[in-house]
PDB file of C-alpha atoms and ligand atoms in Angstrom:
ATOM      1  CA  UNK A 885      -0.072   0.013  -0.098  1.00 94.00           C
ATOM      2  CA  UNK A 886       1.410   3.586  -0.983  1.00 97.00           C
ATOM      3  CA  UNK A 887       0.606   6.359   1.382  1.00 98.00           C
ATOM      4  CA  UNK A 888       0.944   9.933   0.196  1.00 98.00           C
ATOM      5  CA  UNK A 889       1.111  12.957   2.550  1.00 98.00           C
ATOM      6  CA  UNK A 890       0.905  16.504   1.318  1.00 95.00           C
ATOM      7  CA  UNK A 891       2.207  18.824   4.004  1.00 94.00           C
ATOM      8  CA  UNK A 892       0.481  21.981   3.227  1.00 88.00           C
ATOM      9  CA  UNK A 893       0.532  25.439   4.824  1.00 84.00           C
ATOM     10  CA  UNK A 894      -3.111  25.109   5.885  1.00 88.00           C
ATOM     11  CA  UNK A 895      -3.865  21.551   5.783  1.00 92.00           C
ATOM     12  CA  UNK A 896      -2.141  18.083   5.963  1.00 95.00           C
ATOM     13  CA  UNK A 897      -3.748  15.634   3.666  1.00 96.00           C
ATOM     14  CA  UNK A 898      -3.190  11.788   3.339  1.00 98.00           C
ATOM     15  CA  UNK A 899      -4.309   9.244   0.802  1.00 98.00           C
ATOM     16  CA  UNK A 900      -3.621   5.678  -0.127  1.00 97.00           C
ATOM     17  CA  UNK A 901      -3.389   4.922  -3.803  1.00 95.00           C
ATOM     18  CA  UNK A 902      -3.775   1.541  -5.688  1.00 92.00           C
ATOM     19  CA  UNK A 903      -1.521   0.370  -8.396  1.00 90.00           C
ATOM     20  CA  UNK A 904      -4.055   1.506 -11.015  1.00 91.00           C
ATOM     21  CA  UNK A 905      -4.157   5.107  -9.405  1.00 92.00           C
ATOM     22  CA  UNK A 906      -7.497   4.860  -7.568  1.00 94.00           C
ATOM     23  CA  UNK A 907      -7.522   6.507  -4.178  1.00 95.00           C
ATOM     24  CA  UNK A 908      -8.921   4.222  -1.621  1.00 94.00           C
ATOM     25  CA  UNK A 909      -8.673   6.576   1.380  1.00 95.00           C
ATOM     26  CA  UNK A 910      -8.415  10.153   2.042  1.00 96.00           C
ATOM     27  CA  UNK A 911      -8.043  12.055   5.323  1.00 96.00           C
ATOM     28  CA  UNK A 912      -7.300  15.720   6.102  1.00 95.00           C
ATOM     29  CA  UNK A 913      -6.287  17.425   9.279  1.00 95.00           C
ATOM     30  CA  UNK A 914      -5.396  21.238   9.778  1.00 94.00           C
ATOM     31  CA  UNK A 915      -1.728  22.188   9.608  1.00 93.00           C
ATOM     32  CA  UNK A 916      -0.407  23.040  13.216  1.00 93.00           C
ATOM     33  CA  UNK A 917       1.035  26.285  12.034  1.00 88.00           C
ATOM     34  CA  UNK A 918       4.162  27.663  13.405  1.00 88.00           C
ATOM     35  CA  UNK A 919       5.055  24.629  15.384  1.00 93.00           C
ATOM     36  CA  UNK A 920       7.371  21.803  14.107  1.00 95.00           C
ATOM     37  CA  UNK A 921       6.919  19.326  16.864  1.00 96.00           C
ATOM     38  CA  UNK A 922       3.093  19.647  16.536  1.00 96.00           C
ATOM     39  CA  UNK A 923       3.560  19.102  12.783  1.00 95.00           C
ATOM     40  CA  UNK A 924       5.519  16.013  13.329  1.00 96.00           C
ATOM     41  CA  UNK A 925       2.853  14.554  15.553  1.00 97.00           C
ATOM     42  CA  UNK A 926       0.172  15.471  13.173  1.00 97.00           C
ATOM     43  CA  UNK A 927       1.846  13.543  10.305  1.00 97.00           C
ATOM     44  CA  UNK A 928       2.600  10.453  12.355  1.00 98.00           C
ATOM     45  CA  UNK A 929      -1.016  10.408  13.607  1.00 97.00           C
ATOM     46  CA  UNK A 930      -2.402  10.701  10.273  1.00 98.00           C
ATOM     47  CA  UNK A 931      -0.208   7.913   8.781  1.00 98.00           C
ATOM     48  CA  UNK A 932      -1.140   5.691  11.878  1.00 97.00           C
ATOM     49  CA  UNK A 933      -4.912   6.393  11.495  1.00 97.00           C
ATOM     50  CA  UNK A 934      -4.748   5.612   7.702  1.00 97.00           C
ATOM     51  CA  UNK A 935      -3.017   2.438   8.447  1.00 97.00           C
ATOM     52  CA  UNK A 936      -5.453   1.301  11.123  1.00 97.00           C
ATOM     53  CA  UNK A 937      -8.525   1.939   8.725  1.00 96.00           C
ATOM     54  CA  UNK A 938      -6.735   0.239   5.851  1.00 95.00           C
ATOM     55  CA  UNK A 939      -5.683  -2.613   7.865  1.00 95.00           C
ATOM     56  CA  UNK A 940      -2.042  -2.821   6.568  1.00 95.00           C
ATOM     57  CA  UNK A 941       1.154  -0.996   6.575  1.00 96.00           C
ATOM     58  CA  UNK A 942       2.340   1.240   3.573  1.00 96.00           C
ATOM     59  CA  UNK A 943       5.172   3.091   2.137  1.00 98.00           C
ATOM     60  CA  UNK A 944       5.204   6.770   2.901  1.00 98.00           C
ATOM     61  CA  UNK A 945       5.965   9.547   0.655  1.00 97.00           C
ATOM     62  CA  UNK A 946       5.543  13.186   1.645  1.00 97.00           C
ATOM     63  CA  UNK A 947       5.327  16.348  -0.295  1.00 95.00           C
ATOM     64  CA  UNK A 948       6.586  19.396   1.332  1.00 93.00           C
ATOM     65  CA  UNK A 949       6.722  23.047   0.529  1.00 87.00           C
ATOM     66  CA  UNK A 950      10.337  23.366  -0.019  1.00 86.00           C
ATOM     67  CA  UNK A 951      13.292  21.021  -0.297  1.00 88.00           C
ATOM     68  CA  UNK A 952      15.462  18.797   2.198  1.00 88.00           C
ATOM     69  CA  UNK A 953      18.996  20.122   1.702  1.00 84.00           C
ATOM     70  CA  UNK A 954      21.308  17.124   0.654  1.00 77.00           C
ATOM     71  CA  UNK A 955      23.986  19.016   2.399  1.00 81.00           C
ATOM     72  CA  UNK A 956      22.462  19.364   5.789  1.00 84.00           C
ATOM     73  CA  UNK A 957      19.591  17.096   5.734  1.00 82.00           C
ATOM     74  CA  UNK A 958      17.267  20.046   6.969  1.00 91.00           C
ATOM     75  CA  UNK A 959      14.244  21.794   5.304  1.00 92.00           C
ATOM     76  CA  UNK A 960      15.059  24.765   3.092  1.00 87.00           C
ATOM     77  CA  UNK A 961      13.134  27.110   0.770  1.00 81.00           C
ATOM     78  CA  UNK A 962       9.926  26.355   2.480  1.00 79.00           C
ATOM     79  CA  UNK A 963       7.063  28.954   2.625  1.00 77.00           C
ATOM     80  CA  UNK A 964       5.674  27.133   5.642  1.00 83.00           C
ATOM     81  CA  UNK A 965       8.546  28.794   7.507  1.00 86.00           C
ATOM     82  CA  UNK A 966       8.076  26.769  10.756  1.00 90.00           C
ATOM     83  CA  UNK A 967       9.730  23.812   8.861  1.00 91.00           C
ATOM     84  CA  UNK A 968      12.806  25.911   7.696  1.00 91.00           C
ATOM     85  CA  UNK A 969      16.055  24.530   9.366  1.00 94.00           C
ATOM     86  CA  UNK A 970      14.226  21.320  10.911  1.00 95.00           C
ATOM     87  CA  UNK A 971      15.518  17.856  10.529  1.00 96.00           C
ATOM     88  CA  UNK A 972      12.304  16.459   9.025  1.00 95.00           C
ATOM     89  CA  UNK A 973      14.160  14.004   6.804  1.00 93.00           C
ATOM     90  CA  UNK A 974      15.518  12.351   9.963  1.00 94.00           C
ATOM     91  CA  UNK A 975      12.559  12.734  12.418  1.00 96.00           C
ATOM     92  CA  UNK A 976       9.881  11.320  10.194  1.00 96.00           C
ATOM     93  CA  UNK A 977      11.551   7.982   9.235  1.00 96.00           C
ATOM     94  CA  UNK A 978      12.599   7.613  12.920  1.00 97.00           C
ATOM     95  CA  UNK A 979       8.951   8.141  14.380  1.00 98.00           C
ATOM     96  CA  UNK A 980       7.344   6.033  11.525  1.00 98.00           C
ATOM     97  CA  UNK A 981       9.996   3.278  11.825  1.00 98.00           C
ATOM     98  CA  UNK A 982      10.559   2.975   7.959  1.00 97.00           C
ATOM     99  CA  UNK A 983      12.443   4.953   5.335  1.00 97.00           C
ATOM    100  CA  UNK A 984      10.329   8.009   4.054  1.00 96.00           C
ATOM    101  CA  UNK A 985      10.776   9.792   0.546  1.00 95.00           C
ATOM    102  CA  UNK A 986      10.283  13.421   0.308  1.00 94.00           C
ATOM    103  CA  UNK A 987       9.844  15.704  -2.653  1.00 94.00           C
ATOM    104  CA  UNK A 988       8.848  19.331  -2.984  1.00 91.00           C
ATOM    105  CA  UNK A 989       5.274  20.093  -3.992  1.00 89.00           C
ATOM    106  CA  UNK A 990       6.121  21.113  -7.697  1.00 93.00           C
ATOM    107  CA  UNK A 991       7.954  17.922  -8.142  1.00 96.00           C
ATOM    108  CA  UNK A 992       5.113  15.794  -6.575  1.00 97.00           C
ATOM    109  CA  UNK A 993       2.749  17.725  -9.092  1.00 96.00           C
ATOM    110  CA  UNK A 994       4.967  16.771 -12.109  1.00 98.00           C
ATOM    111  CA  UNK A 995       5.354  13.243 -10.859  1.00 98.00           C
ATOM    112  CA  UNK A 996       1.608  12.735 -10.456  1.00 97.00           C
ATOM    113  CA  UNK A 997       0.759  14.047 -13.823  1.00 98.00           C
ATOM    114  CA  UNK A 998       3.489  11.841 -15.482  1.00 98.00           C
ATOM    115  CA  UNK A 999       2.436   8.838 -13.820  1.00 96.00           C
ATOM    116  CA  UNK A1000      -1.147   8.723 -14.482  1.00 95.00           C
ATOM    117  CA  UNK A1001      -2.262  12.206 -15.263  1.00 97.00           C
ATOM    118  CA  UNK A1002      -2.189  14.502 -18.393  1.00 98.00           C
ATOM    119  CA  UNK A1003       1.415  13.688 -19.297  1.00 98.00           C
ATOM    120  CA  UNK A1004       0.921   9.808 -18.849  1.00 97.00           C
ATOM    121  CA  UNK A1005       3.109   7.970 -21.217  1.00 95.00           C
ATOM    122  CA  UNK A1006       5.595  10.636 -21.811  1.00 98.00           C
ATOM    123  CA  UNK A1007       9.317   9.948 -21.100  1.00 98.00           C
ATOM    124  CA  UNK A1008      10.306  13.357 -20.086  1.00 98.00           C
ATOM    125  CA  UNK A1009       7.818  15.479 -18.431  1.00 98.00           C
ATOM    126  CA  UNK A1010       8.058  19.164 -17.195  1.00 98.00           C
ATOM    127  CA  UNK A1011       5.441  20.294 -14.587  1.00 98.00           C
ATOM    128  CA  UNK A1012       4.830  23.849 -13.891  1.00 96.00           C
ATOM    129  CA  UNK A1013       2.560  25.295 -11.125  1.00 94.00           C
ATOM    130  CA  UNK A1014       1.789  28.857 -11.914  1.00 95.00           C
ATOM    131  CA  UNK A1015      -0.077  30.850  -9.220  1.00 92.00           C
ATOM    132  CA  UNK A1016       1.185  33.298  -6.781  1.00 90.00           C
ATOM    133  CA  UNK A1017       4.665  31.868  -7.724  1.00 90.00           C
ATOM    134  CA  UNK A1018       6.154  29.705 -10.540  1.00 93.00           C
ATOM    135  CA  UNK A1019       7.318  26.249  -9.450  1.00 91.00           C
ATOM    136  CA  UNK A1020       8.681  23.576 -11.699  1.00 95.00           C
ATOM    137  CA  UNK A1021       9.748  19.882 -11.677  1.00 97.00           C
ATOM    138  CA  UNK A1022      11.164  17.539 -14.130  1.00 98.00           C
ATOM    139  CA  UNK A1023      10.312  13.696 -14.198  1.00 98.00           C
ATOM    140  CA  UNK A1024      12.086  11.238 -16.506  1.00 98.00           C
ATOM    141  CA  UNK A1025      10.689   7.754 -16.905  1.00 97.00           C
ATOM    142  CA  UNK A1026       8.309   8.301 -13.787  1.00 96.00           C
ATOM    143  CA  UNK A1027      11.041   9.258 -11.612  1.00 96.00           C
ATOM    144  CA  UNK A1028      11.601  12.895 -10.253  1.00 96.00           C
ATOM    145  CA  UNK A1029      14.991  14.459 -11.093  1.00 96.00           C
ATOM    146  CA  UNK A1030      16.060  15.870  -7.842  1.00 91.00           C
ATOM    147  CA  UNK A1031      19.288  17.299  -8.888  1.00 91.00           C
ATOM    148  CA  UNK A1032      22.742  17.657  -7.072  1.00 87.00           C
ATOM    149  CA  UNK A1033      21.314  20.750  -5.306  1.00 85.00           C
ATOM    150  CA  UNK A1034      17.827  19.632  -5.052  1.00 85.00           C
ATOM    151  CA  UNK A1035      16.512  22.561  -7.351  1.00 89.00           C
ATOM    152  CA  UNK A1036      16.019  20.833 -10.728  1.00 94.00           C
ATOM    153  CA  UNK A1037      13.026  22.437 -12.408  1.00 95.00           C
ATOM    154  CA  UNK A1038      13.316  25.612 -10.419  1.00 92.00           C
ATOM    155  CA  UNK A1039      12.881  27.723 -13.671  1.00 93.00           C
ATOM    156  CA  UNK A1040      11.249  30.634 -12.031  1.00 94.00           C
ATOM    157  CA  UNK A1041      14.201  32.424 -10.746  1.00 93.00           C
ATOM    158  CA  UNK A1042      15.911  32.383 -14.199  1.00 96.00           C
ATOM    159  CA  UNK A1043      15.570  35.593 -15.900  1.00 96.00           C
ATOM    160  CA  UNK A1044      12.973  35.820 -18.748  1.00 98.00           C
ATOM    161  CA  UNK A1045      14.878  34.861 -21.938  1.00 97.00           C
ATOM    162  CA  UNK A1046      15.193  36.910 -25.014  1.00 98.00           C
ATOM    163  CA  UNK A1047      14.198  40.183 -23.185  1.00 97.00           C
ATOM    164  CA  UNK A1048      12.347  42.777 -25.242  1.00 97.00           C
ATOM    165  CA  UNK A1049      12.237  46.564 -24.670  1.00 95.00           C
ATOM    166  CA  UNK A1050      10.988  47.254 -21.338  1.00 92.00           C
ATOM    167  CA  UNK A1051      11.689  43.910 -19.896  1.00 96.00           C
ATOM    168  CA  UNK A1052      15.214  44.430 -18.791  1.00 94.00           C
ATOM    169  CA  UNK A1053      16.251  44.734 -16.105  1.00 95.00           C
ATOM    170  CA  UNK A1054      12.587  43.891 -15.288  1.00 96.00           C
ATOM    171  CA  UNK A1055      10.752  44.101 -11.955  1.00 96.00           C
ATOM    172  CA  UNK A1056      12.403  43.307  -8.714  1.00 96.00           C
ATOM    173  CA  UNK A1057      11.876  39.737  -7.433  1.00 94.00           C
ATOM    174  CA  UNK A1058      11.969  38.632  -3.793  1.00 89.00           C
ATOM    175  CA  UNK A1059      14.913  36.259  -4.514  1.00 88.00           C
ATOM    176  CA  UNK A1060      16.948  39.678  -4.609  1.00 94.00           C
ATOM    177  CA  UNK A1061      17.438  39.615  -8.375  1.00 96.00           C
ATOM    178  CA  UNK A1062      15.162  41.309 -11.112  1.00 97.00           C
ATOM    179  CA  UNK A1063      13.431  40.228 -14.147  1.00 97.00           C
ATOM    180  CA  UNK A1064      12.855  36.700 -13.120  1.00 97.00           C
ATOM    181  CA  UNK A1065      10.516  34.526 -14.963  1.00 98.00           C
ATOM    182  CA  UNK A1066       8.235  34.513 -11.830  1.00 96.00           C
ATOM    183  CA  UNK A1067       7.862  38.294 -11.884  1.00 97.00           C
ATOM    184  CA  UNK A1068       6.162  38.004 -15.208  1.00 98.00           C
ATOM    185  CA  UNK A1069       4.271  34.869 -15.259  1.00 98.00           C
ATOM    186  CA  UNK A1070       2.931  34.500 -11.663  1.00 96.00           C
ATOM    187  CA  UNK A1071      -0.577  35.866 -11.055  1.00 96.00           C
ATOM    188  CA  UNK A1072       0.689  38.958  -9.452  1.00 96.00           C
ATOM    189  CA  UNK A1073       3.209  39.417 -12.410  1.00 97.00           C
ATOM    190  CA  UNK A1074       0.084  39.396 -14.978  1.00 98.00           C
ATOM    191  CA  UNK A1075      -1.755  42.004 -12.591  1.00 98.00           C
ATOM    192  CA  UNK A1076       1.464  44.206 -12.442  1.00 97.00           C
ATOM    193  CA  UNK A1077       1.605  44.334 -16.171  1.00 97.00           C
ATOM    194  CA  UNK A1078      -1.903  44.886 -16.650  1.00 98.00           C
ATOM    195  CA  UNK A1079      -1.994  47.596 -14.089  1.00 98.00           C
ATOM    196  CA  UNK A1080       1.207  49.203 -15.811  1.00 97.00           C
ATOM    197  CA  UNK A1081      -0.662  49.371 -19.109  1.00 96.00           C
ATOM    198  CA  UNK A1082      -3.529  51.305 -17.441  1.00 97.00           C
ATOM    199  CA  UNK A1083      -5.905  48.513 -16.400  1.00 97.00           C
ATOM    200  CA  UNK A1084      -7.370  48.406 -12.878  1.00 97.00           C
ATOM    201  CA  UNK A1085      -5.994  46.095 -10.226  1.00 98.00           C
ATOM    202  CA  UNK A1086      -7.649  42.849 -10.863  1.00 97.00           C
ATOM    203  CA  UNK A1087      -6.613  39.227 -10.352  1.00 96.00           C
ATOM    204  CA  UNK A1088      -5.257  36.998 -13.315  1.00 96.00           C
ATOM    205  CA  UNK A1089      -8.547  35.248 -13.520  1.00 95.00           C
ATOM    206  CA  UNK A1090     -10.430  38.619 -13.811  1.00 97.00           C
ATOM    207  CA  UNK A1091      -8.042  39.727 -16.421  1.00 97.00           C
ATOM    208  CA  UNK A1092      -8.459  36.617 -18.436  1.00 96.00           C
ATOM    209  CA  UNK A1093     -12.264  37.018 -18.193  1.00 97.00           C
ATOM    210  CA  UNK A1094     -12.053  40.610 -19.522  1.00 97.00           C
ATOM    211  CA  UNK A1095      -9.768  39.625 -22.301  1.00 96.00           C
ATOM    212  CA  UNK A1096     -12.233  36.870 -23.268  1.00 95.00           C
ATOM    213  CA  UNK A1097     -14.902  39.638 -23.361  1.00 96.00           C
ATOM    214  CA  UNK A1098     -13.050  41.606 -25.767  1.00 95.00           C
ATOM    215  CA  UNK A1099     -11.516  44.139 -23.444  1.00 97.00           C
ATOM    216  CA  UNK A1100      -8.490  45.684 -25.475  1.00 97.00           C
ATOM    217  CA  UNK A1101      -6.119  46.433 -22.491  1.00 98.00           C
ATOM    218  CA  UNK A1102      -6.736  42.913 -20.984  1.00 98.00           C
ATOM    219  CA  UNK A1103      -6.338  41.181 -24.322  1.00 97.00           C
ATOM    220  CA  UNK A1104      -3.051  42.986 -24.773  1.00 98.00           C
ATOM    221  CA  UNK A1105      -1.755  42.120 -21.492  1.00 98.00           C
ATOM    222  CA  UNK A1106      -2.758  38.396 -21.933  1.00 98.00           C
ATOM    223  CA  UNK A1107      -0.891  38.401 -25.393  1.00 98.00           C
ATOM    224  CA  UNK A1108       2.222  39.611 -23.729  1.00 98.00           C
ATOM    225  CA  UNK A1109       1.851  37.069 -20.966  1.00 98.00           C
ATOM    226  CA  UNK A1110       1.414  34.216 -23.385  1.00 98.00           C
ATOM    227  CA  UNK A1111       4.351  35.289 -25.529  1.00 98.00           C
ATOM    228  CA  UNK A1112       6.610  35.464 -22.352  1.00 98.00           C
ATOM    229  CA  UNK A1113       5.263  32.167 -21.492  1.00 98.00           C
ATOM    230  CA  UNK A1114       6.325  30.719 -24.927  1.00 98.00           C
ATOM    231  CA  UNK A1115       9.895  32.218 -24.463  1.00 98.00           C
ATOM    232  CA  UNK A1116      10.252  30.988 -20.869  1.00 98.00           C
ATOM    233  CA  UNK A1117       9.102  27.411 -21.877  1.00 98.00           C
ATOM    234  CA  UNK A1118      11.226  27.425 -25.099  1.00 98.00           C
ATOM    235  CA  UNK A1119      14.189  27.879 -22.661  1.00 97.00           C
ATOM    236  CA  UNK A1120      12.989  24.707 -20.916  1.00 98.00           C
ATOM    237  CA  UNK A1121      12.451  22.877 -24.230  1.00 98.00           C
ATOM    238  CA  UNK A1122      15.879  23.593 -25.071  1.00 98.00           C
ATOM    239  CA  UNK A1123      17.397  22.058 -22.109  1.00 97.00           C
ATOM    240  CA  UNK A1124      15.278  18.837 -21.295  1.00 97.00           C
ATOM    241  CA  UNK A1125      13.170  18.484 -24.507  1.00 98.00           C
ATOM    242  CA  UNK A1126       9.970  17.325 -22.697  1.00 98.00           C
ATOM    243  CA  UNK A1127       7.358  15.290 -24.631  1.00 98.00           C
ATOM    244  CA  UNK A1128       4.730  17.219 -22.455  1.00 98.00           C
ATOM    245  CA  UNK A1129       4.630  20.420 -20.459  1.00 98.00           C
ATOM    246  CA  UNK A1130       1.820  20.206 -17.846  1.00 98.00           C
ATOM    247  CA  UNK A1131       0.373  23.309 -16.388  1.00 98.00           C
ATOM    248  CA  UNK A1132      -1.130  23.464 -12.892  1.00 96.00           C
ATOM    249  CA  UNK A1133      -2.099  26.121 -10.397  1.00 94.00           C
ATOM    250  CA  UNK A1134      -4.525  29.050 -10.813  1.00 94.00           C
ATOM    251  CA  UNK A1135      -3.413  30.490 -14.018  1.00 96.00           C
ATOM    252  CA  UNK A1136      -3.471  26.928 -15.678  1.00 96.00           C
ATOM    253  CA  UNK A1137      -7.290  27.685 -16.042  1.00 95.00           C
ATOM    254  CA  UNK A1138      -6.723  30.215 -18.720  1.00 96.00           C
ATOM    255  CA  UNK A1139      -8.083  28.299 -21.663  1.00 95.00           C
ATOM    256  CA  UNK A1140      -6.358  29.888 -24.480  1.00 95.00           C
ATOM    257  CA  UNK A1141      -2.791  29.207 -23.224  1.00 97.00           C
ATOM    258  CA  UNK A1142      -2.925  25.760 -24.658  1.00 98.00           C
ATOM    259  CA  UNK A1143      -3.535  26.698 -28.022  1.00 98.00           C
ATOM    260  CA  UNK A1144      -1.610  30.129 -28.363  1.00 98.00           C
ATOM    261  CA  UNK A1145       1.640  29.390 -26.435  1.00 98.00           C
ATOM    262  CA  UNK A1146       2.705  26.357 -28.586  1.00 98.00           C
ATOM    263  CA  UNK A1147       2.087  28.476 -31.657  1.00 97.00           C
ATOM    264  CA  UNK A1148       4.425  31.314 -30.195  1.00 98.00           C
ATOM    265  CA  UNK A1149       7.418  29.043 -28.766  1.00 98.00           C
ATOM    266  CA  UNK A1150       8.458  27.590 -32.139  1.00 96.00           C
ATOM    267  CA  UNK A1151      10.834  30.595 -33.131  1.00 97.00           C
ATOM    268  CA  UNK A1152      12.681  30.074 -29.887  1.00 98.00           C
ATOM    269  CA  UNK A1153      13.165  26.458 -29.946  1.00 98.00           C
ATOM    270  CA  UNK A1154      16.372  25.183 -31.397  1.00 98.00           C
ATOM    271  CA  UNK A1155      14.723  22.680 -33.697  1.00 97.00           C
ATOM    272  CA  UNK A1156      12.802  22.797 -37.053  1.00 95.00           C
ATOM    273  CA  UNK A1157       9.915  20.841 -35.645  1.00 96.00           C
ATOM    274  CA  UNK A1158       8.407  20.996 -31.983  1.00 97.00           C
ATOM    275  CA  UNK A1159       6.311  18.101 -30.984  1.00 98.00           C
ATOM    276  CA  UNK A1160       6.184  18.959 -27.272  1.00 98.00           C
ATOM    277  CA  UNK A1161       2.411  19.186 -26.095  1.00 98.00           C
ATOM    278  CA  UNK A1162       1.294  21.791 -23.563  1.00 98.00           C
ATOM    279  CA  UNK A1163      -1.493  20.462 -21.354  1.00 98.00           C
ATOM    280  CA  UNK A1164      -3.614  21.123 -18.339  1.00 98.00           C
ATOM    281  CA  UNK A1165      -3.181  19.124 -15.287  1.00 97.00           C
ATOM    282  CA  UNK A1166      -5.651  16.091 -14.921  1.00 97.00           C
ATOM    283  CA  UNK A1167      -5.632  15.807 -11.165  1.00 95.00           C
ATOM    284  CA  UNK A1168      -6.166  19.383 -10.112  1.00 87.00           C
ATOM    285  CA  UNK A1169      -5.477  19.993  -6.468  1.00 85.00           C
ATOM    286  CA  UNK A1170      -4.941  16.306  -5.729  1.00 91.00           C
ATOM    287  CA  UNK A1171      -1.635  16.289  -7.735  1.00 90.00           C
ATOM    288  CA  UNK A1172       0.604  16.988  -4.778  1.00 91.00           C
ATOM    289  CA  UNK A1173      -0.597  14.174  -2.484  1.00 96.00           C
ATOM    290  CA  UNK A1174      -0.992  11.579  -5.410  1.00 97.00           C
ATOM    291  CA  UNK A1175       2.727  12.491  -6.591  1.00 97.00           C
ATOM    292  CA  UNK A1176       3.898  11.878  -2.833  1.00 97.00           C
ATOM    293  CA  UNK A1177       2.351   8.495  -2.896  1.00 98.00           C
ATOM    294  CA  UNK A1178       3.897   7.691  -6.318  1.00 97.00           C
ATOM    295  CA  UNK A1179       7.443   8.447  -4.741  1.00 97.00           C
ATOM    296  CA  UNK A1180       7.457   4.804  -4.054  1.00 95.00           C
ATOM    297  CA  UNK A1181       6.710   3.307  -7.501  1.00 85.00           C
TER     298      UNK A1181
HETATM  299 ZN1   ZN B2510      13.684  35.605  -8.556  1.00 84.34          ZN
END
């Protein structure tokens, strides 16, 4: 039995998944915010409760907001800040008395979609979560590529490639640099661009709806957004050449991206033909917890 745990900022979710991808059992508990010890207890209790109900012991994979540093074994880059610097990779296996696999939430997302989601069957998959930020993950032959530094797929803090007038040096990013892909492609990035061109302060969903309804300023902002996404993804295609790129997160609900972006990326891909497909995630919000379960394949 495979158990997947998604350690989120507001809730901790646990599932068991069958070999055919069916979820047999699902449980959620609120995240004990700002308390590492209580978080550990909550995860251990959740796994034990699932195993009691299922009547068997399982493998445990955990999706976390951040990475476990291979250098120190401690959590880093987590937006659930109470986990940062804690030895989660040591404590959970000890408390659960078994090895535990960890991956960051974008990697879990990519794995879930690669195993039995929108990218099923593709050898190389790039998964992107675009919402308040822009996370990414690379999966090759149903295995997450972690990388030597645990940051494979983190394209959001590369600079936007082939910058046009007005895009360089670009907006400041929280990472300390300017012009990062995330500052253009995140939801707040789209809003900033729309406001700068004279639009009211709306979120990405509302801007997309206005563009759909024929609003010229929103339409132009969305067109710039699509062309930037095309350049940013062309940079990924030129490095890992995925068969499928899967989009998740709030902005993946903008329908026209799937048609427009692949038409726009061709001039930037170093190939006469581009067969890479751009698709919307199949598992929605469940991808993180499903991918955590699939960490044991
Ligand atoms: Zn950045």
